XYZ file of C-alpha atoms in Angstrom:
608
model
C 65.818 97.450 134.566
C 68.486 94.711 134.663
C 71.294 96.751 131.925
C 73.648 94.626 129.859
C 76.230 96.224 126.825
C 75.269 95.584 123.998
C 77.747 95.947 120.676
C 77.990 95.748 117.153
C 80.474 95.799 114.354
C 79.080 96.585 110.794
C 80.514 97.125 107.351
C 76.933 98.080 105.480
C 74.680 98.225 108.223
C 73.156 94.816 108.564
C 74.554 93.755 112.069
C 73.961 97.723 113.189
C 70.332 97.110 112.302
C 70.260 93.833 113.704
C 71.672 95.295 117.285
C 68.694 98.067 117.624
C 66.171 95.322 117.253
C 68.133 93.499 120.030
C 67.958 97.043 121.760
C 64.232 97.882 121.017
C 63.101 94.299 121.954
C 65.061 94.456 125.532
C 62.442 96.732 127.014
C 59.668 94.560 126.349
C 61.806 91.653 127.809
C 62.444 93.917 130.839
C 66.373 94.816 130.273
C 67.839 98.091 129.553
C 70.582 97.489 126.669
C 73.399 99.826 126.724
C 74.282 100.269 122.628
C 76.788 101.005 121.008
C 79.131 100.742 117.895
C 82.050 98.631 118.791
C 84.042 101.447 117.539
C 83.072 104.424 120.152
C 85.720 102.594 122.409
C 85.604 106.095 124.948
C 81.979 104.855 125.716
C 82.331 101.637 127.257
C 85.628 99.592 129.039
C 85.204 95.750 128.894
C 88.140 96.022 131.132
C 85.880 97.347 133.869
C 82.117 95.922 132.537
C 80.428 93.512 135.131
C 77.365 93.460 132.935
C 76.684 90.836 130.310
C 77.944 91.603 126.814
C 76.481 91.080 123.960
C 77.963 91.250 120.463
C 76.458 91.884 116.959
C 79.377 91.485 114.570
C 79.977 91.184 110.454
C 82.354 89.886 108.044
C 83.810 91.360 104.852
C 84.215 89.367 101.682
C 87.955 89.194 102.838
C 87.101 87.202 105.776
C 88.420 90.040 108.198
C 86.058 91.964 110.851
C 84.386 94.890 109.688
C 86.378 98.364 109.328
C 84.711 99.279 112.281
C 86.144 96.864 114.599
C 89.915 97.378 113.447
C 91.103 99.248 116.198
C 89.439 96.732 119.113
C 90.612 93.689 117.458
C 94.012 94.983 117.256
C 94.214 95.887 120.705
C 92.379 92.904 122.046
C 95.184 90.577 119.562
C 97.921 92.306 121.926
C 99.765 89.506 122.976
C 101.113 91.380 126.290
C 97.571 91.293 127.816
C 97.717 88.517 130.239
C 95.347 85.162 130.193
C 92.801 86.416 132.473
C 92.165 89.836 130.989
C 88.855 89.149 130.352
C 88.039 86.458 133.049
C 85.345 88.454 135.115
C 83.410 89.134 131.327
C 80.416 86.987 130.370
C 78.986 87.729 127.048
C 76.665 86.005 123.872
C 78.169 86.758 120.258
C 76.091 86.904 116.853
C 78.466 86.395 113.156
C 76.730 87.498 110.011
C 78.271 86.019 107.182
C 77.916 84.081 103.856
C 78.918 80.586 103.322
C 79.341 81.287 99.471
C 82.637 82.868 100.708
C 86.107 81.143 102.183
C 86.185 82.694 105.526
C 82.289 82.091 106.716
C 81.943 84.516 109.800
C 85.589 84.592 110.172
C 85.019 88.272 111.899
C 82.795 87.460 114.597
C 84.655 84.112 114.944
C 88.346 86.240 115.486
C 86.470 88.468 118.134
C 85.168 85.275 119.701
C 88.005 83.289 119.914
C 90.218 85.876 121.676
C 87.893 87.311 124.266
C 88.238 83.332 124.799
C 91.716 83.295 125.120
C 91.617 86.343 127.376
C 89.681 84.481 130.255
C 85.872 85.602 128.671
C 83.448 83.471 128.874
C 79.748 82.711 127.604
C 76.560 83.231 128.985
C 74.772 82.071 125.640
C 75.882 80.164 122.647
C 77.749 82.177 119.454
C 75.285 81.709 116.450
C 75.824 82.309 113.061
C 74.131 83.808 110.470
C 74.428 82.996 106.755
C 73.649 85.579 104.387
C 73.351 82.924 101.379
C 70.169 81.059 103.135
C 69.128 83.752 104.903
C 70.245 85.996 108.056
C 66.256 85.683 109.656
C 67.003 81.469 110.114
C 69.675 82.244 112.244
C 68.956 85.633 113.864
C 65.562 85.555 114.974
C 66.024 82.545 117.071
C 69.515 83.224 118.846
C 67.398 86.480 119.449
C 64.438 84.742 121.000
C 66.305 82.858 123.167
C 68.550 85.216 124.396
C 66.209 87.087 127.015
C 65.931 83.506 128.570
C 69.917 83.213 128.598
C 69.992 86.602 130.069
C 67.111 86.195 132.460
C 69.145 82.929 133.845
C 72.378 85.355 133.670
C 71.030 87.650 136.265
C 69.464 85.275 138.474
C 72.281 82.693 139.134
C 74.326 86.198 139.398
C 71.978 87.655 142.256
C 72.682 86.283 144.799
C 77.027 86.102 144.617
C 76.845 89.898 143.606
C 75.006 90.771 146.915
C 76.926 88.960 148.713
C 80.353 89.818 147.067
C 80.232 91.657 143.951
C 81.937 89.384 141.930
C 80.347 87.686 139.133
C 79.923 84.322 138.704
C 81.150 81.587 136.025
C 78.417 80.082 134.625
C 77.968 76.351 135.051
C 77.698 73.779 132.323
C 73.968 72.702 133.642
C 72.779 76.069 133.333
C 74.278 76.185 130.053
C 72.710 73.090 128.936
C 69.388 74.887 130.609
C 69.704 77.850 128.706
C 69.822 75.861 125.528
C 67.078 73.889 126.317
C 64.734 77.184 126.832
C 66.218 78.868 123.574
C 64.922 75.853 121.541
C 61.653 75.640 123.387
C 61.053 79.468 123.222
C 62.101 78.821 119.649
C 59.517 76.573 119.116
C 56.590 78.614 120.380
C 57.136 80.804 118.253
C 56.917 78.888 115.619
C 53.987 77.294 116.686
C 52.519 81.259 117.552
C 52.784 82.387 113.603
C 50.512 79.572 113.000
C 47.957 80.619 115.463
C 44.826 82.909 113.314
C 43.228 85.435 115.167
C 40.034 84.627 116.350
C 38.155 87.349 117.500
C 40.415 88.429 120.419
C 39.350 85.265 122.096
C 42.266 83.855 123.900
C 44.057 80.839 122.564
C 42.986 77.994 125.220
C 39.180 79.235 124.847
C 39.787 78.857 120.818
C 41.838 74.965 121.318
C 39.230 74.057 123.566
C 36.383 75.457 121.430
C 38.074 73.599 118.437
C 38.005 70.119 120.335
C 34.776 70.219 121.206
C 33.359 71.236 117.480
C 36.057 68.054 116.313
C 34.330 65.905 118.738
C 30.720 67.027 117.757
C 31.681 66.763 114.122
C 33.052 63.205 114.096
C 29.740 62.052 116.105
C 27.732 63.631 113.242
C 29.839 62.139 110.597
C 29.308 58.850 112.217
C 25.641 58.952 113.169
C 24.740 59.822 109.859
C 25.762 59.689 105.958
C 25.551 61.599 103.350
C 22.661 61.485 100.676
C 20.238 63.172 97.993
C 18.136 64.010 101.194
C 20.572 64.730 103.973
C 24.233 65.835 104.025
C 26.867 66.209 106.767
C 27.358 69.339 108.870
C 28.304 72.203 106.546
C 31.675 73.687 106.454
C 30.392 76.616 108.499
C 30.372 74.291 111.509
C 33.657 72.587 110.856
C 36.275 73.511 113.059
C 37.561 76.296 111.192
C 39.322 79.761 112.115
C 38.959 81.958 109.069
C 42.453 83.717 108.882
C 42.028 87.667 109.472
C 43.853 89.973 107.846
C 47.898 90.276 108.624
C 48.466 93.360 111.480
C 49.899 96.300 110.125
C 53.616 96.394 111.154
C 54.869 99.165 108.682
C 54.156 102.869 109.457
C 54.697 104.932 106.718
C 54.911 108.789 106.330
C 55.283 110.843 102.876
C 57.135 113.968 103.207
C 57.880 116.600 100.791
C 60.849 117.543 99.484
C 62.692 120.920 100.197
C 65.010 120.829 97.150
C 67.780 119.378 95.735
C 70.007 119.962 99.075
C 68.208 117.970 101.134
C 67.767 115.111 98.201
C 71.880 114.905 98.329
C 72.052 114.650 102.038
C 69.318 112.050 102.281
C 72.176 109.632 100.797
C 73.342 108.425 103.790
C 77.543 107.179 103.686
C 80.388 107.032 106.256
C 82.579 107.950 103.382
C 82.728 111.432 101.151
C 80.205 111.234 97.707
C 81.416 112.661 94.823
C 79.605 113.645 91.803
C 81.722 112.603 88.592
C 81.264 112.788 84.855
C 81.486 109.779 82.802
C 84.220 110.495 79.871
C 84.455 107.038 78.175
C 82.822 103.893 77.753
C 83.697 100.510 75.649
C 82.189 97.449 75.327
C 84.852 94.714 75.803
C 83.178 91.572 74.496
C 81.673 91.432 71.096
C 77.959 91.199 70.724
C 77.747 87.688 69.943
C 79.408 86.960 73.826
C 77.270 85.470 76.769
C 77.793 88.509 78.834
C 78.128 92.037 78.014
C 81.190 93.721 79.735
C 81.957 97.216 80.007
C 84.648 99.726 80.439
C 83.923 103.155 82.369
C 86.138 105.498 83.100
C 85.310 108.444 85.008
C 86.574 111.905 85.070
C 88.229 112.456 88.630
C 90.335 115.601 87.610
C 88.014 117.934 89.490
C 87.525 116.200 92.853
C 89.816 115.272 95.633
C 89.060 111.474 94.915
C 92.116 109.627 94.844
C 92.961 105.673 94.819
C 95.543 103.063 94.224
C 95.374 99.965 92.751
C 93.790 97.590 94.562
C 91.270 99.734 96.202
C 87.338 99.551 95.373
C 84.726 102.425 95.361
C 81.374 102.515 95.710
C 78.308 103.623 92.882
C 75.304 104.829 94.613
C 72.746 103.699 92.051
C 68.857 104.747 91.866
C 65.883 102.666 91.438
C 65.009 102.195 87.813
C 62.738 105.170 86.605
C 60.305 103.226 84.703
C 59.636 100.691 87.563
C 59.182 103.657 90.104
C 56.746 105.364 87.575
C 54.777 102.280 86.965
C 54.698 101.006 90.883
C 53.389 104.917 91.500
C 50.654 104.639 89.353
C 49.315 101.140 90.231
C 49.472 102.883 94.002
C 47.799 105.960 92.705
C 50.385 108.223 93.894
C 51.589 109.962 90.624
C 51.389 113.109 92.051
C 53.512 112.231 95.290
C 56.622 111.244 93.137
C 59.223 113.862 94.759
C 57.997 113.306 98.014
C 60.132 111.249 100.290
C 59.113 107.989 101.818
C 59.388 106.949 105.452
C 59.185 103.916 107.116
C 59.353 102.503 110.463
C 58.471 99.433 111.882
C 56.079 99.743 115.265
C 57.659 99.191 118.102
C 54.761 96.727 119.321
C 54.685 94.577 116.060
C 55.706 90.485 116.299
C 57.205 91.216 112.765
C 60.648 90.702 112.113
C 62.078 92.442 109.317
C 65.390 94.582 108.399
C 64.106 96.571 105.376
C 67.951 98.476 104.798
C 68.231 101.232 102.103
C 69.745 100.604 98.378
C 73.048 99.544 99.397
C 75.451 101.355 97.024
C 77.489 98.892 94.696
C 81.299 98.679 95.439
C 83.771 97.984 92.292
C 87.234 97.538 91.844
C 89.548 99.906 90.353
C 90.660 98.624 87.069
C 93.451 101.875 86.199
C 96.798 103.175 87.908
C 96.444 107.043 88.636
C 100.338 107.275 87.766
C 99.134 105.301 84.321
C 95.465 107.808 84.068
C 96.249 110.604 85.705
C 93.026 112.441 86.697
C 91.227 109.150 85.351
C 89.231 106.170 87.258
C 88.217 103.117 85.217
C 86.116 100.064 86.638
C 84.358 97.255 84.648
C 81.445 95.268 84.886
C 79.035 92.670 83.278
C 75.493 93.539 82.772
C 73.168 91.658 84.804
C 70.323 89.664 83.114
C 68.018 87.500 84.010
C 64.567 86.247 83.465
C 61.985 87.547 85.894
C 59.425 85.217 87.640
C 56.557 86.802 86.646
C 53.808 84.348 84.524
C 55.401 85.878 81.128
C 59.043 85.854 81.240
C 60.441 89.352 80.749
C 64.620 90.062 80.057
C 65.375 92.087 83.411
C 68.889 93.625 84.048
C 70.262 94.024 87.176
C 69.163 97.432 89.196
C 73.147 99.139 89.060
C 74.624 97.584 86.099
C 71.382 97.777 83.810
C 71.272 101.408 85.437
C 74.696 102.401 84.160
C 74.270 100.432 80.695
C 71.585 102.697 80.005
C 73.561 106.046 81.176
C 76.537 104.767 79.114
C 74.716 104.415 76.058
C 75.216 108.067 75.013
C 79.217 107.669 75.493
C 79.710 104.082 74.698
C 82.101 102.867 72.142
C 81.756 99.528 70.030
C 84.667 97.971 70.782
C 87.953 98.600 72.311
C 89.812 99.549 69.488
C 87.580 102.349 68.357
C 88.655 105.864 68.720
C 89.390 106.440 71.903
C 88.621 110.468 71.574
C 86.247 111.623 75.175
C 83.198 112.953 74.542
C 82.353 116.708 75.459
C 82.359 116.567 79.398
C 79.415 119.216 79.456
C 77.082 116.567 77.796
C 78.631 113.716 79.942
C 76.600 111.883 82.232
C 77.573 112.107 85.790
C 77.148 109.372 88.397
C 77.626 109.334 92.273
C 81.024 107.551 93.685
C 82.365 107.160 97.305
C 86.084 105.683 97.922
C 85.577 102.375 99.689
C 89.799 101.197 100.548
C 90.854 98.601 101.100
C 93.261 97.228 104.307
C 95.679 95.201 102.244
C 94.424 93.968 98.355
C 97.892 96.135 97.289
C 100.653 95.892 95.849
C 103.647 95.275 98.044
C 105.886 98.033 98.632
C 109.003 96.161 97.809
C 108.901 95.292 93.683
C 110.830 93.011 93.872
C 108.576 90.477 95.681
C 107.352 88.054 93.154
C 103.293 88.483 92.222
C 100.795 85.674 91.004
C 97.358 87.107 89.993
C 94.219 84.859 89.596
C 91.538 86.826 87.663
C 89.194 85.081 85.640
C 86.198 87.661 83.686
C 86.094 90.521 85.197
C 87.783 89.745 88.293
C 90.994 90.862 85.953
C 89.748 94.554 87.086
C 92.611 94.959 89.583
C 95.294 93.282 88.013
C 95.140 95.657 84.952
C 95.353 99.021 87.398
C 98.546 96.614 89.592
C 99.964 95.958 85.446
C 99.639 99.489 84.709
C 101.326 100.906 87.840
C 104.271 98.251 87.652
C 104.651 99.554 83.909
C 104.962 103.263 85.369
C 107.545 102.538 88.329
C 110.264 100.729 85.923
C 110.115 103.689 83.515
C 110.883 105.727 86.024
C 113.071 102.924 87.980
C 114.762 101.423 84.568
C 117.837 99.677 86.792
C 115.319 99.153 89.573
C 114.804 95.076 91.090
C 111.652 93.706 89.739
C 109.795 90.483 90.664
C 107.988 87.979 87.984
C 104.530 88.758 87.594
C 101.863 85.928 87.053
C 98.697 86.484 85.729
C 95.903 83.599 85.458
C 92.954 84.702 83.862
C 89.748 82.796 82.367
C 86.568 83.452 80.268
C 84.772 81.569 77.820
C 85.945 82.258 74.116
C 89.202 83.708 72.818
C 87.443 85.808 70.429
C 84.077 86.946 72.255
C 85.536 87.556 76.087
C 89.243 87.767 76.353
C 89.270 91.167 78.364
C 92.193 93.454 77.572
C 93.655 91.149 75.196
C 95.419 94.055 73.509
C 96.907 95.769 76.676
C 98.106 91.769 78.306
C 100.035 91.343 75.205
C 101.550 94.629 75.665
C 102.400 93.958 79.003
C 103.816 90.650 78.218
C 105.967 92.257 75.014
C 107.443 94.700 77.249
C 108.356 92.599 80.358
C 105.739 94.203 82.898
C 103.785 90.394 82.778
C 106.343 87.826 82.930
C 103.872 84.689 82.552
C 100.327 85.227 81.021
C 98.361 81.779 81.809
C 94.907 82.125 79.820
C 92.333 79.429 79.794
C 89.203 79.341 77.484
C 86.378 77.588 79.231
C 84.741 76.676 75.974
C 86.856 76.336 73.211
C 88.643 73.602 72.040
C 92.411 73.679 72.639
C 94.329 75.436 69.376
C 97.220 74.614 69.767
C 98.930 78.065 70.702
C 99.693 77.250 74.103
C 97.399 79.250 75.937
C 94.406 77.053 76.101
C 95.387 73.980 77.940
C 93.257 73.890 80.347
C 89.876 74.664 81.227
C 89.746 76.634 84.001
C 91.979 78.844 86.119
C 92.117 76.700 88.917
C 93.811 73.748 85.985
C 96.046 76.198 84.572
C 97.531 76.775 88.308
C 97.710 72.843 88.891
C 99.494 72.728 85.027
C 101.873 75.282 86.822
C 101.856 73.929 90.413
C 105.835 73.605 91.010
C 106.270 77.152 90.118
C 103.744 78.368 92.143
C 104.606 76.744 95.073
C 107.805 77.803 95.074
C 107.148 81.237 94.395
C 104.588 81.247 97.374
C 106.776 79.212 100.086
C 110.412 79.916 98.514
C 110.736 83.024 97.553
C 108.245 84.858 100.039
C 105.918 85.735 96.901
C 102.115 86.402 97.103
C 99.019 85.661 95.698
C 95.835 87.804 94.634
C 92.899 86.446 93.709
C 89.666 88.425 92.634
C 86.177 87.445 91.484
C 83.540 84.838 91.808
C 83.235 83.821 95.794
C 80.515 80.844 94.838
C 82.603 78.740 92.889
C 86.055 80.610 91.401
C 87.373 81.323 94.574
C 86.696 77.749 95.850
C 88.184 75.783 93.633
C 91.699 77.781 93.272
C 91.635 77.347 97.333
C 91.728 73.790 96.498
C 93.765 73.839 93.450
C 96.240 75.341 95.870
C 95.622 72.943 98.721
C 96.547 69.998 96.007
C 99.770 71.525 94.862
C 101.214 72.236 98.171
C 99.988 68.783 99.486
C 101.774 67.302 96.004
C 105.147 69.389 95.880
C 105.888 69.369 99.541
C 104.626 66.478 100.061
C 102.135 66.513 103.133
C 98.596 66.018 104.048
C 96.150 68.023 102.838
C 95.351 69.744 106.543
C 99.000 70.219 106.739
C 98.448 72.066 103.390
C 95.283 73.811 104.516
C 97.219 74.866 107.170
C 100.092 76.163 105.415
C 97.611 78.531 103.349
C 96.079 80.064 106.419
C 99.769 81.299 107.564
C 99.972 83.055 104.218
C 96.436 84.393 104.618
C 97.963 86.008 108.370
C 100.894 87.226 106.324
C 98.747 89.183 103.843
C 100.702 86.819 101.604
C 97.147 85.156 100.411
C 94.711 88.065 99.590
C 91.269 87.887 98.501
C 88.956 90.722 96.445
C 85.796 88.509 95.861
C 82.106 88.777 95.794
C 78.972 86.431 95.625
């Protein structure tokens, strides 16, 4: 079999998953693929590969490659490596991403770009997949018409590598050629889900079959007309194909359970899992408020967990109880409810589908260890919606309605009820894995000046960065500290303002120099903390100082929370002010942000 190397970089399995269809689909095409994760760098040299590459390869919500292509992009970014590194490599690349973020397939399009620059070149077109729409739109045809890429690979290839072993470059026209096959493959395809099954009967006998009942039909339709006494041919004779019945694709196999052991190491994670007692919950928004918000914190004493602000973790949530119970008894398998559940796709199904486990749901760390020793807090807004179903029902969200409902037990009114922890042996315990981050930190130097955008709960980090900034000048008191900013958002001033009680502190005290708060839908009061609408107005309100913070005085900027829109429009905010204060064009500007963004001087924490 004709072998190319075939790659992936993943952050939560999708591209992984997306990389063994490649590999499973190969042998039917008549290709051996060689796979592995672009991370097992002692199993293949690109330095040494004559066979095509191909490359699977994800994004974060930072924009940056996946954790498990750090090490090769930083040693393919080495700027000693000369221009034709790469120059006898021909290879196809596939981004995931989601276009509800900044950096849209930023990871597979850094990987790209320098295996460009090193001499690489391309057998098949990069495509990219976007989460928000869909992955399949993308994915399944740059899939289909890869074999016919690779099938062109090896034959314009043949006959230069028997005659001198060096591979070719490929030629525009049989570029152009392979793009031309990749749409038409695309399109039969297409045109094949369409097709019903028809006895077995192959699909000219069925078209031709079809044309001649069509032509038979229209002959009757003319020759004669309807009436009391006689009617046209019946629908039986129509040309019809009465769909069959979908092919199974699924095969699945119910195993039993051996105990609790084996139920813990079914949860699969690259990271360690701890099992953690809940100590305290608060609700932070009054009951009146569009969204519920909560406060956890988690007992950590025990473990070996540790964390700094900035960093995230994971909560690896079950499936709500009640909706398991009720989906095993419309299947009738009540009595199979500790048995496990395997599936696997056959190998000789047309079906294309990535069915990936629970994904566990990563938060931020909203505490400072030095400020909660032993202690982990995170936050979060319960998730509700209205289901679909022909009588709307309230549904919650499957990890945040999950821990609303463990909570309950624990959870305190308000956050300026007694603050005394309930008995840990009665506390419920949840399942957390340390997810770190590469650079959403605070700097190492204090006394590089800080702006924070946080609007809602995207105010999680700043309170754990607030916190540890109030514990290194009481124990630096003469120490050299930079002015804090702080933008943050929500709706009302006296339903949502998160951690009203601890900014003010903060502010009193000197930790937060300038506390920028904008209420979304109240009317201005007149305090001076609701003049704008938004945090993207408040930073335009505030546009000299930030600039020169940013650009003057080597500052940075955080920003955490909403991807879709937040996120977005402070880009642009930001784009405006530089564009305004330093007066340049708005690329100029763009430009100027995406330096910052290299610097880690422009760091994002935020999710769709």
């Amino acid at each position: 079999m004709r072998r190319f190397l075939l790659l992936y970089a993943t952050q939560q399995g999708q591209a992984k998953a997306i990389a063994e269809e490649i590999c499973e689909q190969a042998v039917v095409h008549g290709f051996s693929a060689d796979l592995h994760c672009i991370s097992e760098s002692s199993k293949y040299d690109l330095k040494t590969e004559t066979a095509p590459l191909v490359v699977v390869v994800s994004t974060t919500g930072t924009g940056d490659p996946p954790d498990t292509a750090r090490k090769f992009v930083k040693e393919i970014q080495n700027q000693t490596l000369p221009a034709d590194f790469f120059a006898h490599l021909r290879y196809g690349l596939l981004g995931l991403g989601d276009s509800e973020y900044t950096y849209f397939c930023n990871g597979g399009k850094i990987i790209d770009k320098r295996l460009q620059e090193l001499g690489a070149r391309h057998f098949y077109d990069t495509g990219h997949a976007d989460d928000c729409v869909g992955l399949e739109l993308v994915v399944e045809p740059w899939i289909a018409g890869l074999w016919p890429a690779l099938r062109e690979h090896f034959r314009s290839s043949r006959g230069q590598e028997e005659i001198s072993g060096t591979p070719p470059v490929a030629s525009p026209a049989s570029s152009r050629t392979d793009l031309v096959k990749s749409e038409l493959l695309h399109i039969e395809s297409q045109v094949e889900l369409l097709r019903f099954d028809d006895s077995g009967r192959k699909d000219s006998e069925v078209l031709k079959q079809n044309a001649v009942n069509s032509n038979q039909s229209n002959v009757l339709i003319e020759d004669f007309e309807s009436s009391l006494t006689r009617s046209v041919p019946p629908l039986s004779q129509a040309s019809l194909n009465v769909p069959a019945l979908p092919p199974e694709y699924l095969q699945v196999h119910l195993q039993e359970s051996l105990g609790q052991e084996e139920s813990q190491a079914s949860v699969t994670s690259a990271d360690p899992i701890f099992q953690v007692p809940i100590s305290k919950a608060v609700q932070l928004t009054t009951n009146d408020a569009i969204k519920t918000t909560l406060l956890v914190e988690l007992d950590i004493s025990k473990t070996d967990f540790s964390y700094q602000p900035g960093d995230a973790f994971s909560v690896i949530c079950p499936n709500s109880d009640s909706e398991v119970q009720s989906l095993l008894q419309r299947l009738q398998l009540e009595d199979k409810r500790k048995h496990y559940v395997l599936l696997k796709i056959k190998t000789d199904t047309k079906k294309k589908e990535h069915l990936p486990k629970l994904q566990p749901r990563p938060y931020s760390c909203a505490s400072s260890s030095l400020f909660h020793p032993g202690k982990l807090h995170f936050v979060f807004n319960v998730v509700e919606f209205l289901s679909t179903a022909p009588t709307e029902v309230l549904r919650k969200g499957v990890c945040t309605g999950w821990l609303a409902l463990l909570v309950a037990s624990v959870l305190q009114p308000n956050p300026y009820a007694s603050h005394e922890d309930s008995r840990i042996a009665l506390a419920p315990k949840i399942s957390i894995s340390p997810r770190t981050t590469n650079c959403f930190h605070l700097p190492n130097d204090p006394s590089i000046p800080l702006i924070m955008v946080g609007p809602g709960t995207g105010i999680a980090p700043f309170i754990g960065f607030l916190q540890h900034r109030e514990k290194l000048q009481e124990q630096h008191p003469d120490g050299n500290f930079g002015a804090v900013w702080l933008f943050f958002g929500c709706r009302h001033k006296d339903r949502d303002y998160l951690f009203r009680k601890e900014l003010r502190h903060f502010l009193k005290h000197g930790i937060l120099t300038h506390l920028k708060v904008s209420f979304s839908r109240d009317a201005p009061v007149g305090e001076g903390e609701a003049t704008a609408k938004y945090v993207q107005d408040n930073i335009q309100l505030h546009g000299q100082e930030v600039v020169r913070i940013l650009l003057h005085e080597n500052g940075r900027i955080y920003v955490c929370g909403d991807a879709k829109n937040m996120a977005k429009d402070v880009h642009d905010a930001l784009v405006e002010i530089i564009s305004k204060e330093i007066g340049v064009e708005k690329l100029e500007a763009m430009k100027t942000l995406a330096t910052l963004k290299e610097e880690k001087r422009y760091l994002q924490d935020i999710w769709s």
